[in-house]
Amino acid sequence: MARIALFIFSILICGLRAHDSTRCDYFDSVDLTNARKLENGSYVFQGILIPAEYTFKHVENQTSIRGCVCEIKPCINLCSPAVDSQGSLSWDVKMKDGNVVNKHLEDLFALQPGSNMQCDWYYDFDPANKSEDMWELLENGSLAVPHAKPSPILPKQMYCFVFHVNNGTLIAKNCIRKIRPYDFPQNYTQIGYFAVMAAFLWLSVISYILWKTLTSKGSHCLLAETGCKKYKLYVWGTATVLLVVSVLADNFVSKSKWKPNFGAYSGWIATDSVSALIYYYGPMSLLIFGNITMFVLTAVDLIKTGITIQIKSV
Ligand SMILES: *[C@@H]1O[C@H](CO)[C@@H](O)[C@H](O)[C@H]1NC(C)=O
Ligand SMILES: *[C@@H]1O[C@H](CO)[C@@H](O)[C@H](O)[C@H]1NC(C)=O
Ligand SMILES: *[C@@H]1O[C@H](CO)[C@@H](O)[C@H](O)[C@H]1NC(C)=O
Ligand SMILES: *[C@@H]1O[C@H](CO)[C@@H](O)[C@H](O)[C@H]1NC(C)=O
Ligand SMILES: *[C@@H]1O[C@H](CO)[C@@H](O)[C@H](O)[C@H]1NC(C)=O
């Protein structure tokens, strides 16, 4: 019992930690492990002061400190592997007021190393050869590509830059992701999620049956019996609903923080984000809580009946 309680407790703690350690979207943060740390806990990344409250520890890798730099300055991504990112490069940037100003990119933007990006392949924009590939860098870090479909504005997670500081060129690459439902690795993650949830649901069915059977609460329905369709319906139905909800959320919720992110960061759903509480730790904790309740009820009932039996036998 103590072990089960400890297990639940650690899962809840894990969920809570996931909740408050993720200060921002993972894709809006940078690794600060090698950045300069100030005495008051702030960090300096590319000359940008990142206060301590903008930092968080990566839940799955506690040695990795991350900073929400994109909340302080607009970010642009460098393609991975980043080429020659040390040097400074000036480029024409279209400001909010419509003026185009030649600026050092470091002055306007924080440069995120490309390892943050999840692309299946890259399309190199070639404005010198193709007029439809003309692009303009906007002040907020988005890329304006008037001929791009479906939207002429590519947010920063949809493209990346390769700097060639020696000849002053900047190559923009469109980050192409396959349409999610047809993405195999992601489907495997979704099948895994479905299986784990179903396993936990079956556990709750087993506790329920044990409770019903061991206490004198009636039906002695065992799994093998045909009369137990309702359990199958409950398990496969609930697991399907959970899967459908999280797949829909993955495709239609725009903020990555609230998405389950199947296979986006790892071969699993993102367990280090607030979303894990909704799609993973939340349902699991509920099931475990239910199991514990039934366990306690059974134990209490057994102890009570045990006492009456003893009294009778005396
Ligand atoms: C931390 O120190 C830096 C440099 O001394 C200063 O600019 C910054 O305001 C300080 N931050 C806080 C939260 O005190
Ligand atoms: C954890 O983060 C540190 C710092 O970024 C990195 O050097 C290390 O390789 C990471 N470890 C794992 C297991 O990812
Ligand atoms: C234009 O395209 C051709 C091949 O299609 C390529 O060889 C050439 O380098 C391109 N020019 C520039 C400036 O990229
Ligand atoms: C950046 O600016 C463009 C044009 O003003 C706008 O359409 C786009 O939504 C902005 N993107 C973000 C992330 O604010
Ligand atoms: C600039 O230099 C890079 C190599 O550093 C090269 O690949 C690229 O083609 C060059 N671009 C132009 C326009 O010369």
XYZ file of C-alpha atoms and ligand atoms in Angstrom:
384
model
C 0.000 0.000 0.000
C 2.777 2.386 0.972
C 4.509 1.551 -2.280
C 1.383 2.266 -4.318
C 0.881 5.555 -2.480
C 4.482 6.488 -3.179
C 4.009 5.621 -6.852
C 0.921 7.830 -7.112
C 2.597 10.574 -5.194
C 5.601 10.543 -7.516
C 3.333 10.643 -10.567
C 1.420 13.593 -9.157
C 4.635 15.393 -8.239
C 5.961 14.694 -11.696
C 2.804 16.205 -13.148
C 3.004 19.256 -10.920
C 6.675 19.725 -11.688
C 5.853 19.465 -15.371
C 3.331 22.178 -14.744
C 5.446 24.822 -13.112
C 8.836 24.120 -14.645
C 7.705 24.831 -18.168
C 7.845 28.579 -18.200
C 7.168 28.713 -21.944
C 6.840 26.672 -25.072
C 9.917 24.471 -25.534
C 10.320 25.793 -29.096
C 10.485 29.353 -27.737
C 13.391 28.550 -25.443
C 17.125 28.022 -25.828
C 19.622 25.881 -23.960
C 21.437 28.060 -21.405
C 23.716 25.364 -20.003
C 26.761 26.993 -21.583
C 25.543 30.581 -21.304
C 27.052 33.040 -18.833
C 25.285 32.972 -15.467
C 25.146 36.116 -13.326
C 25.293 36.178 -9.537
C 21.604 37.022 -9.212
C 20.583 33.949 -11.225
C 20.040 35.733 -14.525
C 21.716 34.485 -17.690
C 23.272 36.282 -20.610
C 22.582 34.674 -23.982
C 23.903 36.434 -27.127
C 24.108 39.609 -25.084
C 20.444 39.319 -24.047
C 19.744 39.415 -20.304
C 17.446 36.543 -19.356
C 16.090 37.000 -15.807
C 15.952 33.904 -13.591
C 12.146 33.776 -13.762
C 12.392 33.217 -17.523
C 14.404 30.040 -17.051
C 13.360 26.476 -16.357
C 14.909 23.056 -16.046
C 14.204 20.499 -18.728
C 12.152 17.919 -16.829
C 13.643 14.928 -18.594
C 17.171 16.320 -18.390
C 17.673 18.223 -15.175
C 21.180 19.300 -16.157
C 19.761 21.316 -19.018
C 18.704 24.873 -18.130
C 16.512 26.562 -20.710
C 15.556 30.197 -21.104
C 12.444 31.697 -22.670
C 14.439 34.047 -24.851
C 11.681 34.479 -27.443
C 9.514 36.196 -24.816
C 12.210 38.839 -24.473
C 13.260 39.305 -28.085
C 11.798 37.997 -31.374
C 13.544 34.769 -32.368
C 14.731 33.396 -35.669
C 15.924 29.838 -36.138
C 19.266 28.796 -37.550
C 19.142 25.642 -39.634
C 20.732 22.595 -38.128
C 23.629 22.215 -38.257
C 24.000 25.984 -37.969
C 26.620 27.234 -40.414
C 28.987 29.972 -39.381
C 26.561 31.421 -36.835
C 29.290 33.238 -34.910
C 29.747 36.090 -37.355
C 27.523 39.098 -37.615
C 25.303 39.582 -40.625
C 23.320 42.582 -41.763
C 20.118 42.191 -43.723
C 17.093 44.175 -44.847
C 14.293 43.853 -42.322
C 10.766 45.114 -42.885
C 9.694 47.021 -39.787
C 6.128 47.276 -38.446
C 5.718 50.735 -39.950
C 6.492 49.317 -43.406
C 9.997 50.771 -43.695
C 12.769 48.429 -44.764
C 15.888 48.906 -42.663
C 19.281 47.260 -42.988
C 20.128 45.893 -39.533
C 22.544 43.593 -37.788
C 20.353 40.549 -37.236
C 21.695 40.097 -33.695
C 20.453 43.579 -32.801
C 16.854 42.707 -33.627
C 16.630 38.991 -32.999
C 17.696 36.181 -30.738
C 19.198 33.417 -32.871
C 17.945 29.965 -31.893
C 20.178 27.051 -32.737
C 18.533 24.841 -35.290
C 18.375 21.688 -33.223
C 15.012 23.022 -32.005
C 13.391 22.412 -35.360
C 11.476 19.305 -36.343
C 11.488 19.176 -40.121
C 11.126 16.234 -42.453
C 12.921 18.105 -45.216
C 13.873 21.629 -46.218
C 12.970 23.590 -49.325
C 15.610 26.195 -50.161
C 14.068 29.469 -51.253
C 15.924 30.607 -54.367
C 14.823 34.204 -54.940
C 17.689 34.883 -57.383
C 16.280 32.329 -59.826
C 12.592 32.093 -58.952
C 10.435 35.163 -58.503
C 7.853 33.204 -56.474
C 10.592 32.455 -53.931
C 11.023 36.137 -53.038
C 10.934 36.608 -49.285
C 11.215 39.413 -46.782
C 12.205 39.176 -43.131
C 9.715 40.899 -40.809
C 10.536 42.655 -37.548
C 8.709 40.021 -35.486
C 10.809 37.174 -36.905
C 8.209 35.903 -39.364
C 9.089 35.505 -43.027
C 6.853 37.136 -45.619
C 6.690 35.041 -48.788
C 3.928 36.612 -50.889
C 3.481 33.536 -53.108
C 3.553 30.964 -50.303
C 0.504 28.810 -49.717
C -1.615 28.495 -47.670
C -0.332 31.598 -45.900
C 2.057 34.299 -47.119
C 3.490 34.700 -43.595
C 5.725 31.910 -42.334
C 6.035 31.997 -38.528
C 9.514 31.345 -37.195
C 8.976 27.630 -36.625
C 8.260 27.097 -40.336
C 11.576 28.237 -41.733
C 15.211 28.595 -40.800
C 18.242 30.491 -42.006
C 21.722 29.505 -43.063
C 24.181 32.383 -42.659
C 27.099 32.770 -45.043
C 28.945 35.542 -43.284
C 31.938 35.445 -45.674
C 29.882 36.537 -48.715
C 27.026 38.161 -46.794
C 24.276 35.838 -47.968
C 21.349 34.532 -46.026
C 19.578 31.414 -47.298
C 16.029 30.848 -46.086
C 14.875 27.250 -45.948
C 11.255 26.278 -45.603
C 10.821 23.642 -42.925
C 8.454 21.049 -44.351
C 6.594 18.710 -42.081
C 4.564 15.845 -43.434
C 0.862 16.065 -42.769
C 0.522 14.617 -39.319
C -2.073 11.835 -39.606
C 0.041 10.110 -42.277
C 3.245 10.369 -40.335
C 4.306 6.867 -39.340
C 6.494 7.511 -36.296
C 3.710 9.647 -34.912
C 1.173 6.927 -35.503
C 3.360 4.557 -33.514
C 3.371 7.060 -30.656
C -0.391 7.290 -30.836
C -0.751 3.495 -30.780
C 1.583 3.435 -27.756
C -0.496 6.080 -26.007
C -3.683 4.129 -26.732
C -2.089 0.921 -25.378
C -0.854 2.535 -22.151
C -4.187 4.193 -21.496
C -6.025 0.924 -22.206
C -3.686 -0.904 -19.815
C -4.463 1.581 -17.046
C -8.180 1.325 -17.783
C -8.014 -2.492 -17.561
C -6.252 -2.129 -14.218
C -9.152 -0.053 -12.998
C -11.587 -2.704 -14.272
C -9.638 -5.357 -12.354
C -9.750 -3.304 -9.159
C -13.443 -2.751 -9.683
C -14.124 -6.457 -10.179
C -11.982 -7.339 -7.159
C -13.865 -4.816 -5.087
C -17.239 -6.157 -6.252
C -16.181 -9.769 -5.769
C -14.353 -9.519 -2.464
C -16.925 -7.327 -0.819
C -20.529 -8.439 -0.784
C -21.623 -5.884 -3.339
C -23.279 -8.299 -5.716
C -22.341 -9.261 -9.266
C -19.495 -11.742 -9.567
C -18.853 -10.964 -13.176
C -15.476 -12.182 -14.371
C -13.681 -10.959 -17.451
C -14.175 -14.171 -19.390
C -17.934 -14.039 -19.073
C -19.896 -12.675 -21.985
C -21.969 -10.522 -19.677
C -18.996 -8.244 -19.194
C -19.258 -6.393 -22.480
C -19.703 -3.194 -20.493
C -16.089 -3.437 -19.251
C -14.738 -3.862 -22.766
C -16.885 -0.977 -23.908
C -15.611 1.121 -21.004
C -11.925 0.356 -21.668
C -11.797 0.536 -25.460
C -14.350 3.341 -25.544
C -12.525 5.544 -23.052
C -9.118 4.844 -24.579
C -10.533 5.715 -28.019
C -12.073 8.941 -26.732
C -8.778 9.925 -25.091
C -6.865 9.136 -28.274
C -9.303 10.997 -30.524
C -9.297 14.051 -28.246
C -5.511 14.185 -28.075
C -5.036 13.580 -31.821
C -7.519 16.357 -32.582
C -5.763 18.625 -30.077
C -2.435 17.787 -31.681
C -3.715 18.883 -35.070
C -5.981 21.795 -34.251
C -4.611 23.475 -31.119
C -2.177 26.159 -32.197
C -0.115 26.642 -29.003
C 2.425 23.865 -28.673
C 2.228 24.206 -24.889
C -1.360 22.865 -24.942
C -0.782 20.118 -27.484
C 0.110 16.516 -26.604
C 2.908 16.738 -29.204
C 2.911 13.120 -30.303
C 6.425 12.239 -31.344
C 7.453 15.885 -31.605
C 10.220 15.885 -29.007
C 10.704 12.186 -28.428
C 9.111 8.860 -29.249
C 6.375 9.704 -26.784
C 4.027 12.556 -26.009
C 5.611 15.642 -24.481
C 5.727 14.741 -20.807
C 7.500 17.921 -19.754
C 4.798 20.351 -20.724
C 1.552 21.507 -19.127
C -0.275 19.523 -21.778
C 0.963 16.276 -20.184
C -1.311 17.011 -17.230
C -4.327 17.049 -19.516
C -3.574 14.152 -21.838
C -1.392 11.886 -19.752
C -0.771 12.389 -16.030
C -4.289 13.738 -15.498
C -6.291 10.751 -16.793
C -3.729 8.383 -15.282
C -3.898 10.018 -11.852
C -7.690 9.834 -11.943
C -7.558 6.113 -12.721
C -4.972 5.463 -10.034
C -7.004 7.488 -7.561
C -10.045 5.360 -8.431
C -8.027 2.171 -7.992
C -6.756 3.265 -4.589
C -10.256 4.188 -3.501
C -11.556 0.753 -4.438
C -8.534 -0.842 -2.772
C -9.240 1.037 0.451
C -12.970 0.248 0.291
C -12.179 -3.430 -0.225
C -9.656 -3.446 2.599
C -12.066 -1.660 4.965
C -14.836 -4.079 4.036
C -12.559 -7.100 4.498
C -11.392 -5.856 7.871
C -15.014 -5.275 8.929
C -16.221 -8.703 7.740
C -13.107 -10.251 9.239
C -14.105 -8.795 12.596
C -17.705 -10.071 12.345
C -16.471 -13.535 11.384
C -14.178 -13.557 14.379
C -17.011 -12.489 16.654
C -19.230 -15.230 15.207
C -16.599 -17.923 15.658
C -15.945 -17.012 19.278
C 20.812 40.770 -12.389
O 22.039 41.401 -12.644
C 22.106 42.078 -13.898
C 23.528 42.591 -14.092
O 24.098 42.955 -12.894
C 21.069 43.218 -13.905
O 21.116 43.908 -15.133
C 19.686 42.609 -13.708
O 18.711 43.633 -13.631
C 19.644 41.780 -12.425
N 18.368 41.095 -12.390
C 17.615 41.016 -11.286
C 16.335 40.288 -11.390
O 17.965 41.547 -10.243
C 21.319 17.123 -20.929
O 21.610 18.485 -21.191
C 22.997 18.782 -21.289
C 23.139 20.268 -21.437
O 22.392 20.748 -22.521
C 23.595 18.019 -22.474
O 24.976 18.300 -22.558
C 23.360 16.529 -22.274
O 23.812 15.826 -23.401
C 21.880 16.239 -22.056
N 21.699 14.848 -21.712
C 20.806 14.076 -22.323
C 20.709 12.664 -21.850
O 20.091 14.489 -23.237
C 19.984 29.207 -60.464
O 19.653 27.847 -60.739
C 20.700 27.111 -61.346
C 20.201 25.732 -61.641
O 18.822 25.665 -61.681
C 21.899 27.050 -60.424
O 22.973 26.376 -61.055
C 22.334 28.448 -60.059
O 23.371 28.399 -59.097
C 21.186 29.237 -59.517
N 21.598 30.607 -59.265
C 21.674 31.097 -58.050
C 22.117 32.529 -57.975
O 21.412 30.452 -57.059
C 4.328 39.181 -37.661
O 3.912 40.271 -38.435
C 3.078 39.923 -39.529
C 2.805 41.187 -40.337
O 2.603 42.269 -39.520
C 1.788 39.286 -39.004
O 0.935 38.928 -40.081
C 2.150 38.064 -38.191
O 0.981 37.494 -37.625
C 3.124 38.431 -37.089
N 3.543 37.190 -36.450
C 3.608 37.064 -35.116
C 4.066 35.749 -34.614
O 3.336 37.976 -34.364
C 28.367 32.081 -50.213
O 29.280 31.183 -49.588
C 28.791 29.856 -49.367
C 29.886 29.072 -48.688
O 30.363 29.725 -47.581
C 28.370 29.212 -50.692
O 27.821 27.932 -50.456
C 27.322 30.088 -51.366
O 26.991 29.549 -52.651
C 27.862 31.495 -51.554
N 26.810 32.313 -52.128
C 27.012 33.200 -53.100
C 25.832 33.950 -53.593
O 28.117 33.387 -53.534
